mmCIF file of C-alpha atoms in Angstrom:
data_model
loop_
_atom_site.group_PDB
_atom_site.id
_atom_site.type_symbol
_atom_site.label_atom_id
_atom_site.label_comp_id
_atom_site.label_asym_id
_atom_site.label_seq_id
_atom_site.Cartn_x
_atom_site.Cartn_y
_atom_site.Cartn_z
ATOM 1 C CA UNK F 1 46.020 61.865 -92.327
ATOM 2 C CA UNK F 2 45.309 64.936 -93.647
ATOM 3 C CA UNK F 3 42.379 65.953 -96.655
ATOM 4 C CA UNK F 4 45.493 66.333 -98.805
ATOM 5 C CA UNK F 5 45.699 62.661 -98.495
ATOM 6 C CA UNK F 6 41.776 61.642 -99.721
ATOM 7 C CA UNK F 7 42.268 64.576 -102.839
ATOM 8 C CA UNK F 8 45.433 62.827 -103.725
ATOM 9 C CA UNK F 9 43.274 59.625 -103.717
ATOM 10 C CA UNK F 10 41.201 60.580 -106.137
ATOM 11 C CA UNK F 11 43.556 62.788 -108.612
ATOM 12 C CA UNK F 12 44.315 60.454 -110.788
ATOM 13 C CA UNK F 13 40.149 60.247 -111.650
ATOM 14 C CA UNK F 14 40.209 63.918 -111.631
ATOM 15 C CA UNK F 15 42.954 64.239 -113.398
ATOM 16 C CA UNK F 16 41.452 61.134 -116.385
ATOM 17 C CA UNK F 17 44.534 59.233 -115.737
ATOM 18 C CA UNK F 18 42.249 56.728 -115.098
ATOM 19 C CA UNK F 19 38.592 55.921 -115.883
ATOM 20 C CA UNK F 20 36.227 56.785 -113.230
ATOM 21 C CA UNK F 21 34.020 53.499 -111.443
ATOM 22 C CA UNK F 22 30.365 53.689 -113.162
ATOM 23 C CA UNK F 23 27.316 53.039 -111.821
ATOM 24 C CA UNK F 24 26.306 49.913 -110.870
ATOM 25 C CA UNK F 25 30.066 48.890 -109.679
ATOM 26 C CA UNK F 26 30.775 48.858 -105.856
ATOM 27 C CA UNK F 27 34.383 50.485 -104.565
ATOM 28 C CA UNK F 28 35.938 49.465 -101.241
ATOM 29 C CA UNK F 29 37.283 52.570 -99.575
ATOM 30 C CA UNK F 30 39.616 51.541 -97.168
ATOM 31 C CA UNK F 31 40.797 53.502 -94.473
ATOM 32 C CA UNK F 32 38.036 56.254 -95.465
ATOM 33 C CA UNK F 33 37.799 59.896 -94.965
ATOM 34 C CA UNK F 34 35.481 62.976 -95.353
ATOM 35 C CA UNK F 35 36.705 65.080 -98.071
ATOM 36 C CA UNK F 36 36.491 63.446 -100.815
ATOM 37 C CA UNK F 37 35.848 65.659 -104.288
ATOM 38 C CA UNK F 38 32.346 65.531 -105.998
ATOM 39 C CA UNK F 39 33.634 64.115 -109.352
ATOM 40 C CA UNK F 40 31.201 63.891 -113.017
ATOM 41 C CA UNK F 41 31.242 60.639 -113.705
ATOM 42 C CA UNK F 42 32.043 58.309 -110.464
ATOM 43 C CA UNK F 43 28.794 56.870 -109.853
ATOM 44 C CA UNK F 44 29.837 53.677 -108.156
ATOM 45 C CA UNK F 45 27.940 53.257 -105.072
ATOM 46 C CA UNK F 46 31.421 53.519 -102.470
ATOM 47 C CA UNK F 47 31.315 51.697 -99.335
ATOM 48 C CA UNK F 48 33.523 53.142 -96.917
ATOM 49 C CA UNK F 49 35.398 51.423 -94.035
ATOM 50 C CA UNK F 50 36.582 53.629 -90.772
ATOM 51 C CA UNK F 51 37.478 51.953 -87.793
ATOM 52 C CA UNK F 52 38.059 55.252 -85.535
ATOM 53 C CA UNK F 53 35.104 57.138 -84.228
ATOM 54 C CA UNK F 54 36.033 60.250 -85.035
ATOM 55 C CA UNK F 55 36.833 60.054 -88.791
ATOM 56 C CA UNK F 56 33.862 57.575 -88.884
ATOM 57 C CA UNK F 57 31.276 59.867 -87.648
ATOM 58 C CA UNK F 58 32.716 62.578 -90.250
ATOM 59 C CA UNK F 59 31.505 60.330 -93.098
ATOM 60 C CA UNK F 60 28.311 59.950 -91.489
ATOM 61 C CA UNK F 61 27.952 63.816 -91.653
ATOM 62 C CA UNK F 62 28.477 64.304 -95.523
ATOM 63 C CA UNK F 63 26.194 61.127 -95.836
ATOM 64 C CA UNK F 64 28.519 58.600 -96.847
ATOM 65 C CA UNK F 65 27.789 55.037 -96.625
ATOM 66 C CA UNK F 66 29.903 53.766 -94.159
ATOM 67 C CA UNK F 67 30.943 50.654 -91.409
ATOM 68 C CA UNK F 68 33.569 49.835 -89.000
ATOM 69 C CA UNK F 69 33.831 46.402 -89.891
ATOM 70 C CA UNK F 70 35.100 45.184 -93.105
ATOM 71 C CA UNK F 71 32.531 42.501 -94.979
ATOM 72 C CA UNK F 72 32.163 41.887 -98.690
ATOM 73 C CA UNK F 73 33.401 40.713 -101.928
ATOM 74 C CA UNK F 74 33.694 40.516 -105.971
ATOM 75 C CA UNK F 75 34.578 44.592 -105.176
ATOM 76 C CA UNK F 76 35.365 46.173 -108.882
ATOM 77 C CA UNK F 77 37.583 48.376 -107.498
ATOM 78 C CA UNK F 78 39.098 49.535 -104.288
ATOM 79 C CA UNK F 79 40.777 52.627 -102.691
ATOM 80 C CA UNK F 80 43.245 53.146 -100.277
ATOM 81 C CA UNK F 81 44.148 55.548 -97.706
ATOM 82 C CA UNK F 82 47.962 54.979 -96.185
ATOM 83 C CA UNK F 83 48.274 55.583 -92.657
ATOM 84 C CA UNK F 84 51.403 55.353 -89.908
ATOM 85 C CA UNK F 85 51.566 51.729 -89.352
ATOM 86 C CA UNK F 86 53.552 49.676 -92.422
ATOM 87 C CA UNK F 87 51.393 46.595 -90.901
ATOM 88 C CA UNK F 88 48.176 48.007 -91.225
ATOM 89 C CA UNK F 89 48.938 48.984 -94.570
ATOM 90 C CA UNK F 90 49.697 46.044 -95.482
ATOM 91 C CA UNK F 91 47.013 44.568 -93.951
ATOM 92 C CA UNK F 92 44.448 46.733 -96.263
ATOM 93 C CA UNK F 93 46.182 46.014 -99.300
ATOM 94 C CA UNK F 94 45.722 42.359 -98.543
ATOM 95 C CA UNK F 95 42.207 42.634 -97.960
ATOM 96 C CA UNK F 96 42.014 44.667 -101.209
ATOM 97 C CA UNK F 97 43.672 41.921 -103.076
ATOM 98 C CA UNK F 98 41.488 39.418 -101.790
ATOM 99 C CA UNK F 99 37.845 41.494 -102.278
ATOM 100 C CA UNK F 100 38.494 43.117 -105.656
ATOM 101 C CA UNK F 101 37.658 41.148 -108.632
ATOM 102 C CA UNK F 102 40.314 39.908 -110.917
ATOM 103 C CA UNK F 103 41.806 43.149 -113.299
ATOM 104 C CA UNK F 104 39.729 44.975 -110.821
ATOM 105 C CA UNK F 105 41.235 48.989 -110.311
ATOM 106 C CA UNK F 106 43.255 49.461 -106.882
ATOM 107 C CA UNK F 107 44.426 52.835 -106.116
ATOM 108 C CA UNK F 108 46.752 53.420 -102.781
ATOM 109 C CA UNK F 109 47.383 57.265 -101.560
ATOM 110 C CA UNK F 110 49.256 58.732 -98.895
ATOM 111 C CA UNK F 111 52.229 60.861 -98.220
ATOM 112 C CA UNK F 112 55.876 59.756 -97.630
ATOM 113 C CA UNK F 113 55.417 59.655 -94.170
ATOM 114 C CA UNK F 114 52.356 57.958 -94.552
ATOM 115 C CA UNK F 115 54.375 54.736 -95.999
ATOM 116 C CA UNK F 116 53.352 55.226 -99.781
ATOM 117 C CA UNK F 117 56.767 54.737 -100.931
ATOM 118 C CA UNK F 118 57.080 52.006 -98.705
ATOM 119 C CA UNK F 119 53.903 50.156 -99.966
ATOM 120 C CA UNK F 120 54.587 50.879 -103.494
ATOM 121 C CA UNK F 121 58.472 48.788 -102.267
ATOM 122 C CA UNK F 122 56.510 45.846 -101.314
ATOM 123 C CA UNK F 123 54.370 46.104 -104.175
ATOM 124 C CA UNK F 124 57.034 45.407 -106.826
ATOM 125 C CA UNK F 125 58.907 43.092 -104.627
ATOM 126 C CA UNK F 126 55.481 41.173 -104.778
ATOM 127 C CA UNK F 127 56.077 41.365 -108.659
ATOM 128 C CA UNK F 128 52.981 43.820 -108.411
ATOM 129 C CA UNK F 129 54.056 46.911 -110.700
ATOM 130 C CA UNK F 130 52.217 50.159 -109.778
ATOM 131 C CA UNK F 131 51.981 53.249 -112.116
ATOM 132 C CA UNK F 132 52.232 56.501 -110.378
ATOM 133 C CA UNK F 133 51.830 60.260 -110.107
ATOM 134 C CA UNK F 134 52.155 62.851 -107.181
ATOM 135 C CA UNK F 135 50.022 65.056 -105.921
ATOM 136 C CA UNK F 136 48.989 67.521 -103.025
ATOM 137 C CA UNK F 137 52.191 66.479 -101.459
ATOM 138 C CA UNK F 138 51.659 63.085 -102.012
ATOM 139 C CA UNK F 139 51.690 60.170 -104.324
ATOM 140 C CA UNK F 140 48.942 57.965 -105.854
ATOM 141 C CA UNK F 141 49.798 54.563 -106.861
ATOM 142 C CA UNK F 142 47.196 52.104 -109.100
ATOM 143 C CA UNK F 143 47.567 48.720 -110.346
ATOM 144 C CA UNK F 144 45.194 45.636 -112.141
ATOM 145 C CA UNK F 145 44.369 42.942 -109.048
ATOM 146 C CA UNK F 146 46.225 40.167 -110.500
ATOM 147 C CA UNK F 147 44.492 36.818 -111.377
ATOM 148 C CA UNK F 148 46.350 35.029 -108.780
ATOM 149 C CA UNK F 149 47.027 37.158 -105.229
ATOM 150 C CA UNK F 150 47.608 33.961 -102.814
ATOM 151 C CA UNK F 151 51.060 34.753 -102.592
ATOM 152 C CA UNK F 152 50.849 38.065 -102.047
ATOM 153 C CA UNK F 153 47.612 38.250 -99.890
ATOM 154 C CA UNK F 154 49.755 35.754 -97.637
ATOM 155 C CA UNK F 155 52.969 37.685 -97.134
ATOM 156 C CA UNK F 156 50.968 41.028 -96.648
ATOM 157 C CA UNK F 157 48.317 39.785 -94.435
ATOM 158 C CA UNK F 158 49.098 40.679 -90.619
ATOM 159 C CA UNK F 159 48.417 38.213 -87.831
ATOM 160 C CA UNK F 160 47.059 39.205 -84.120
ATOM 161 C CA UNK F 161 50.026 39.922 -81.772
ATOM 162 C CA UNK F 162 50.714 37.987 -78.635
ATOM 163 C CA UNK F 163 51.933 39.852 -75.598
ATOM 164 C CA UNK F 164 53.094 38.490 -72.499
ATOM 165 C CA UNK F 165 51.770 34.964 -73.356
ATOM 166 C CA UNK F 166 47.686 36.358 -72.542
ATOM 167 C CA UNK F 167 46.417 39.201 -74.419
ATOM 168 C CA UNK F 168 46.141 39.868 -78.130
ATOM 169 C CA UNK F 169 46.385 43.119 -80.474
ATOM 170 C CA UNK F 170 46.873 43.744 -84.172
ATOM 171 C CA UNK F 171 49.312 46.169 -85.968
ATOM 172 C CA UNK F 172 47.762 49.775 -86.132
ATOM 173 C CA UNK F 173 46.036 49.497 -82.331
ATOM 174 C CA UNK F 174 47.868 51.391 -79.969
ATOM 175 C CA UNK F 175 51.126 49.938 -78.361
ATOM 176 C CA UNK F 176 49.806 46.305 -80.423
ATOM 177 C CA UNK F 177 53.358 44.378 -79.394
ATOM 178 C CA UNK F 178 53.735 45.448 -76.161
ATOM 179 C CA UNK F 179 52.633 46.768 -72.694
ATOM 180 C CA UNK F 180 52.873 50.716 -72.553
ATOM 181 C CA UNK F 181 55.128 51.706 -70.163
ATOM 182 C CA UNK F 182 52.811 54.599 -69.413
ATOM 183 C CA UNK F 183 49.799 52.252 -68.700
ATOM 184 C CA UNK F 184 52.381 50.219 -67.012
ATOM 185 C CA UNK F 185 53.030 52.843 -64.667
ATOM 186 C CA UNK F 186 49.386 53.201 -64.210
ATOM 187 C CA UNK F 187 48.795 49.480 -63.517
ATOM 188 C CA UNK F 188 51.208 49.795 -60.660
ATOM 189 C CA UNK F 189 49.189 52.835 -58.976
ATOM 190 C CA UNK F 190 45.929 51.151 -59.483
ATOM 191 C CA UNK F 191 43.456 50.516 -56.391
ATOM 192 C CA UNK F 192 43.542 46.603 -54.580
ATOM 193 C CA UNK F 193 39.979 47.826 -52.607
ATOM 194 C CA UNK F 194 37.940 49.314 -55.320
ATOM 195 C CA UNK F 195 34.461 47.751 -55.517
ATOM 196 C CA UNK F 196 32.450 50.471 -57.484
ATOM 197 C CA UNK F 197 31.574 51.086 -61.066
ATOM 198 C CA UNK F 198 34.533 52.182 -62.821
ATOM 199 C CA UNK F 199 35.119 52.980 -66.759
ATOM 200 C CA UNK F 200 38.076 52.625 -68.523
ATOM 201 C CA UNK F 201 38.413 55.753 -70.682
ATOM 202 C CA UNK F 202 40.544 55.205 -74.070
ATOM 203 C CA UNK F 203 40.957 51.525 -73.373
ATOM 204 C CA UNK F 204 42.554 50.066 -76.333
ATOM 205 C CA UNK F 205 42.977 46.543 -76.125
ATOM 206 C CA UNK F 206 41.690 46.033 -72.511
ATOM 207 C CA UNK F 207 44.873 45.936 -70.344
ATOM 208 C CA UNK F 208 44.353 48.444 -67.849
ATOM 209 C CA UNK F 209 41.019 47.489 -67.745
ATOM 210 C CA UNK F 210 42.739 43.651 -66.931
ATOM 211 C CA UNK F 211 44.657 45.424 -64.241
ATOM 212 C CA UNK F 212 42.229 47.114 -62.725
ATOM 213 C CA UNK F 213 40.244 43.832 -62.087
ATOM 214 C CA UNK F 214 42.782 41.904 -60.997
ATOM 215 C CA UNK F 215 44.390 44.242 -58.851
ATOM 216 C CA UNK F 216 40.192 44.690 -57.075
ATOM 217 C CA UNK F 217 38.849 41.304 -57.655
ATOM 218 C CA UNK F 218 35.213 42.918 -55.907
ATOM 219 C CA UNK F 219 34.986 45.723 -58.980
ATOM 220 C CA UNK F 220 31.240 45.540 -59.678
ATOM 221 C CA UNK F 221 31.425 46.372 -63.283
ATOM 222 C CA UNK F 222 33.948 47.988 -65.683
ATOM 223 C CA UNK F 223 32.822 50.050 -68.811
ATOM 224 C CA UNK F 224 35.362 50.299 -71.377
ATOM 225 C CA UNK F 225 35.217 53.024 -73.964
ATOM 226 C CA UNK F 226 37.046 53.324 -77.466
ATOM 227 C CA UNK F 227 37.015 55.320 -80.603
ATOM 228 C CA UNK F 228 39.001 52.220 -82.138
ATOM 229 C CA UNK F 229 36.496 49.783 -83.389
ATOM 230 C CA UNK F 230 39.327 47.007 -83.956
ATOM 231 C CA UNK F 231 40.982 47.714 -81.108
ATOM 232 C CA UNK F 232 37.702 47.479 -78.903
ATOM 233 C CA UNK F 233 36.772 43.790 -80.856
ATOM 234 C CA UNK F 234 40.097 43.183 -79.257
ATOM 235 C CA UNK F 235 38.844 44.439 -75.854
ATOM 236 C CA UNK F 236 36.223 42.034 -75.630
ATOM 237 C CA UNK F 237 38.474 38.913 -76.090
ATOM 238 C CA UNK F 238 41.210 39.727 -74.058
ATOM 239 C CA UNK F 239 38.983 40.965 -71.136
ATOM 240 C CA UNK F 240 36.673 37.388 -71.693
ATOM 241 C CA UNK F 241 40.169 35.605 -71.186
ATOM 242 C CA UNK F 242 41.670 37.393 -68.490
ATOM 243 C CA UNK F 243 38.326 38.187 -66.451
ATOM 244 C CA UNK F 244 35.495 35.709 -67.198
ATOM 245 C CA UNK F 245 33.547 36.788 -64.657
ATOM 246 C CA UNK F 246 33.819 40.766 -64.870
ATOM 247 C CA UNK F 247 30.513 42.430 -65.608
ATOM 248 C CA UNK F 248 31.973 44.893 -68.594
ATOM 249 C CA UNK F 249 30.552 46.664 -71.530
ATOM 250 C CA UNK F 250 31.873 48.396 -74.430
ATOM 251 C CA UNK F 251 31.158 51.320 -75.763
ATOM 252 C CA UNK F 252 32.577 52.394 -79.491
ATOM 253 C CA UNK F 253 32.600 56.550 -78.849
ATOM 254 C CA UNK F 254 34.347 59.816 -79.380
ATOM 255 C CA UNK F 255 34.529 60.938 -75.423
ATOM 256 C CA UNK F 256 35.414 64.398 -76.872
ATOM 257 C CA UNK F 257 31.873 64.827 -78.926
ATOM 258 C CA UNK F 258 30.166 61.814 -76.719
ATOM 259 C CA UNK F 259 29.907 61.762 -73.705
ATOM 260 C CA UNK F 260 29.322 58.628 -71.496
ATOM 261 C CA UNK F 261 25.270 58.459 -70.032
ATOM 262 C CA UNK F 262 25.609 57.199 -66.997
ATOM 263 C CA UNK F 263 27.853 58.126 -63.894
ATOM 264 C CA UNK F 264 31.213 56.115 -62.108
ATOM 265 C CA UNK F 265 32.909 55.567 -59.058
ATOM 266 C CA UNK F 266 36.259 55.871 -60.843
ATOM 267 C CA UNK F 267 37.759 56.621 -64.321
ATOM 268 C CA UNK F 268 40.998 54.907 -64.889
ATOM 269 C CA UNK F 269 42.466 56.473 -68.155
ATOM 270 C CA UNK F 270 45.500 57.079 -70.574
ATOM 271 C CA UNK F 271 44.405 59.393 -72.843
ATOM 272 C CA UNK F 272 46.284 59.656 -76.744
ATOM 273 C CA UNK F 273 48.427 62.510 -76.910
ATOM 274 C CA UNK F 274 48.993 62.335 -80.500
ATOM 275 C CA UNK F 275 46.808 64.128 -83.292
ATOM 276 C CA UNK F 276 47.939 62.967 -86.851
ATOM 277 C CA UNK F 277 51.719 63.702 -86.378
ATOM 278 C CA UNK F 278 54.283 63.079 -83.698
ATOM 279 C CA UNK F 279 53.998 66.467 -81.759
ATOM 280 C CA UNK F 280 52.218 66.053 -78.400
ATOM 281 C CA UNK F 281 48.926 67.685 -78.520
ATOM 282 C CA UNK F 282 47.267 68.352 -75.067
ATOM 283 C CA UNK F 283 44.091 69.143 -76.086
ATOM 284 C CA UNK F 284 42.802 66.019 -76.875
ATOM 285 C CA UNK F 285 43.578 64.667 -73.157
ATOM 286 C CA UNK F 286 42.373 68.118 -72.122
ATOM 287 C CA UNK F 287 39.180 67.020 -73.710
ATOM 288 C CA UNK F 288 38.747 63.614 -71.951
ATOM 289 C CA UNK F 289 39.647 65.129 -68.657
ATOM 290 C CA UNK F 290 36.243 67.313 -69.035
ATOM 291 C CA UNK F 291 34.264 64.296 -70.169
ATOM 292 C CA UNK F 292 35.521 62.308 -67.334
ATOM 293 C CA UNK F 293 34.480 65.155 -65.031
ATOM 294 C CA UNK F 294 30.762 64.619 -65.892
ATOM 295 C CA UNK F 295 31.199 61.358 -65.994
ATOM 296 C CA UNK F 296 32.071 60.662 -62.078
ATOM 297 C CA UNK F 297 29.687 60.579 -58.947
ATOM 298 C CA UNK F 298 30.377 63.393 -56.196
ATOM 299 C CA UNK F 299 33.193 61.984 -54.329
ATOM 300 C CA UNK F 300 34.384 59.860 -57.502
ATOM 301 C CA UNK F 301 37.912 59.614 -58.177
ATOM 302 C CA UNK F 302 40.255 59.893 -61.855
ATOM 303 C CA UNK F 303 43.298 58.107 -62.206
ATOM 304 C CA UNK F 304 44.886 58.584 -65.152
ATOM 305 C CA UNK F 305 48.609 58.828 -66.791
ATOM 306 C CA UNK F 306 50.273 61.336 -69.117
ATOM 307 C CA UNK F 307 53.835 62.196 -70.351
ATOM 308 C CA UNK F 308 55.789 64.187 -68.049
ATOM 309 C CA UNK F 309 55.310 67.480 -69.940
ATOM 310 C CA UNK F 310 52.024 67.447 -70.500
ATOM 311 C CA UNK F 311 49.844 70.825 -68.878
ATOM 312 C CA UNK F 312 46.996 68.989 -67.600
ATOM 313 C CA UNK F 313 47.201 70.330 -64.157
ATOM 314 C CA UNK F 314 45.563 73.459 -65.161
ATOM 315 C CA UNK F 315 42.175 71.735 -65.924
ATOM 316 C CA UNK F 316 42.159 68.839 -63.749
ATOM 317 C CA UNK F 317 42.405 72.164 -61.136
ATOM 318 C CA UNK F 318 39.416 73.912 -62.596
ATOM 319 C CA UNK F 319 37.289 70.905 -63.114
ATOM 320 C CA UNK F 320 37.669 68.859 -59.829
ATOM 321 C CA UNK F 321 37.804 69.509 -56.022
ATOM 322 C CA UNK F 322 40.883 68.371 -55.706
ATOM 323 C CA UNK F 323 44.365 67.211 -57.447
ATOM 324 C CA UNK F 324 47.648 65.861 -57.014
ATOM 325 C CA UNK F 325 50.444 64.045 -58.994
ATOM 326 C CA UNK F 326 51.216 60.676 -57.402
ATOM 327 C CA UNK F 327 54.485 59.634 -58.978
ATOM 328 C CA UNK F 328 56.661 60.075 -61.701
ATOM 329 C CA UNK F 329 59.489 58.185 -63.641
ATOM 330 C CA UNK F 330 61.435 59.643 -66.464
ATOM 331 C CA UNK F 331 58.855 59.474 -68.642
ATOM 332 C CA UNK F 332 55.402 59.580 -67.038
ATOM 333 C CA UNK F 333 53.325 61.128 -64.240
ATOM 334 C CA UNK F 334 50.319 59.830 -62.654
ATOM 335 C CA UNK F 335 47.947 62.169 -62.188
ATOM 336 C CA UNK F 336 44.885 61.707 -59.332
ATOM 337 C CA UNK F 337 41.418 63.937 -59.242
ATOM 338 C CA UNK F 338 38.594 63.649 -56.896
ATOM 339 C CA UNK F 339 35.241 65.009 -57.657
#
């Protein structure tokens, strides 16, 4: 999502299509982001949601009130920010429908590959019509919450995922319907004698970290970090299912810009490759190799996977004592450092 996104948001306010909140209303601003304009007149106190770490901590910064976890209702109005996943977009319009007030303002924004047009689709199939206008290369749609949104709120509303008959994940998580074959891959090179401290960097929804203590039933304790909020509330379930007598903890962080405090015997790790669009972006596993660097004891190890073209060779060779790749298939590489 870009900060085209967020000024598109809030054209149609700057722009007086529409009558800006006043004070003493409260907004919902789902799927918030820094960047939003200063404009004369929106004085409704604006509570933002952000699930990821990153973006999450960037509303801290320009003093935003804002929380990972969604709570509330009798909203006036509510905003929304489109992202990749049609099901998570869905998902926040439902919860938009069912916190606004009735005739309460919603306003949707993204770009086309954000799934605007696609909302705005299921919208009007919902016999929900939107008015529209585009802007900073994309669209902003706004419509009156309806008196009655059972209907709708049902058919939009997404449901936890079940894979492989034991763990659970929502739409918008990373790889939420099935395993990754990458973390598959992973899984397969994973230790059967480990009984350290280990952390689970990027975890998602807990599998590897399920792997890992299955495959060494004497692991001592596994740490799983994740800049996904949901996906981490996720974490804790499936992990309390799969492993109810693992010693874990869970840390909601950035590893780029927060570093873990303590030290580990081994980092297991599948680090997202992906910053906004599709193109691979190195840097951001780069990043987590570094952290994971400080992060180990002299003598601790770094498993990780990464797609096969990825350069991390480079700084896994400048940052530990010693690297190798372990195996590859047509897609992936697993990648081993020792400190």
């Amino acid at each position: 999502m870009s900060r085209d996104a967020v000024k598109t948001l809030f054209h149609p306010f700057a722009a007086d299509m529409l009558a800006a909140p006043k004070a003493g209303e409260r907004v919902l601003f789902l799927g918030a982001e820094a960047g939003a304009p200063r404009l004369d007149g929106f004085d409704a106190e604006i509570v933002s949601v952000q699930n990821l770490r990153p973006l999450y901590r960037a509303l801290q910064a320009q003093g935003s009130e804002v929380t990972p976890d969604l709570s509330g209702e009798d909203y006036d109005a509510a905003l929304i920010l489109c992202g990749k996943h049609r099901g998570e977009n869905e998902n926040r319009l439902a919860e938009a429908l069912s916190r606004v007030k009735a005739g309460g303002l919603i306003v949707a924004a993204g770009s086309k590959e954000d799934g605007i047009v696609t909302l705005r689709k299921t919208l009007s199939k919902l016999g929900i019509e939107a008015e529209s206008t585009p802007k900073y290369h994309g669209v902003a749609i706004w419509f009156g919450r309806p008196e009655d949104v059972s209907t709708a709120v049902s058919k939009l509303k997404q449901d936890a995922v079940t894979i492989e008959r034991r763990f659970t994940a929502m739409p918008g998580m990373f790889s939420h319907d099935r395993i990754d074959g990458g973390s598959e891959l992973l899984a397969s090179r994973l230790p059967t004698d480990f009984d350290g401290n280990a952390a689970d960097f990027g975890a998602g929804w807990g599998y590897l970290s399920i792997m890992l203590a299955e495959k060494s039933p004497r692991t001592a304790r596994i740490d799983l970090f994740e800049a996904d909020w949901n996906a981490l509330e996720f974490a804790k379930t499936n992990l309390l299912e799969n492993c109810p007598r693992l010693t874990t903890r869970f840390f909601w962080q950035d590893l780029a810009a927060e570093p873990p405090k303590e030290k580990y015997d081994l980092i297991i790790m599948n680090p997202p490759f992906h910053a906004g669009g599709q193109a691979a972006e190195p840097a951001l596993g780069q990043a987590l190799i570094k952290t994971a660097a400080t992060a180990l004891r002299s003598g601790g190890k770094l498993l990780m996977v990464a797609n096969r073209g990825l350069p991390y060779e480079t700084v896994l060779s400048s940052e530990f004592r010693k690297s190798e790749e372990v195996c590859r298939n047509s897609r992936f590489k697993i990648l081993s450092a020792q400190k």
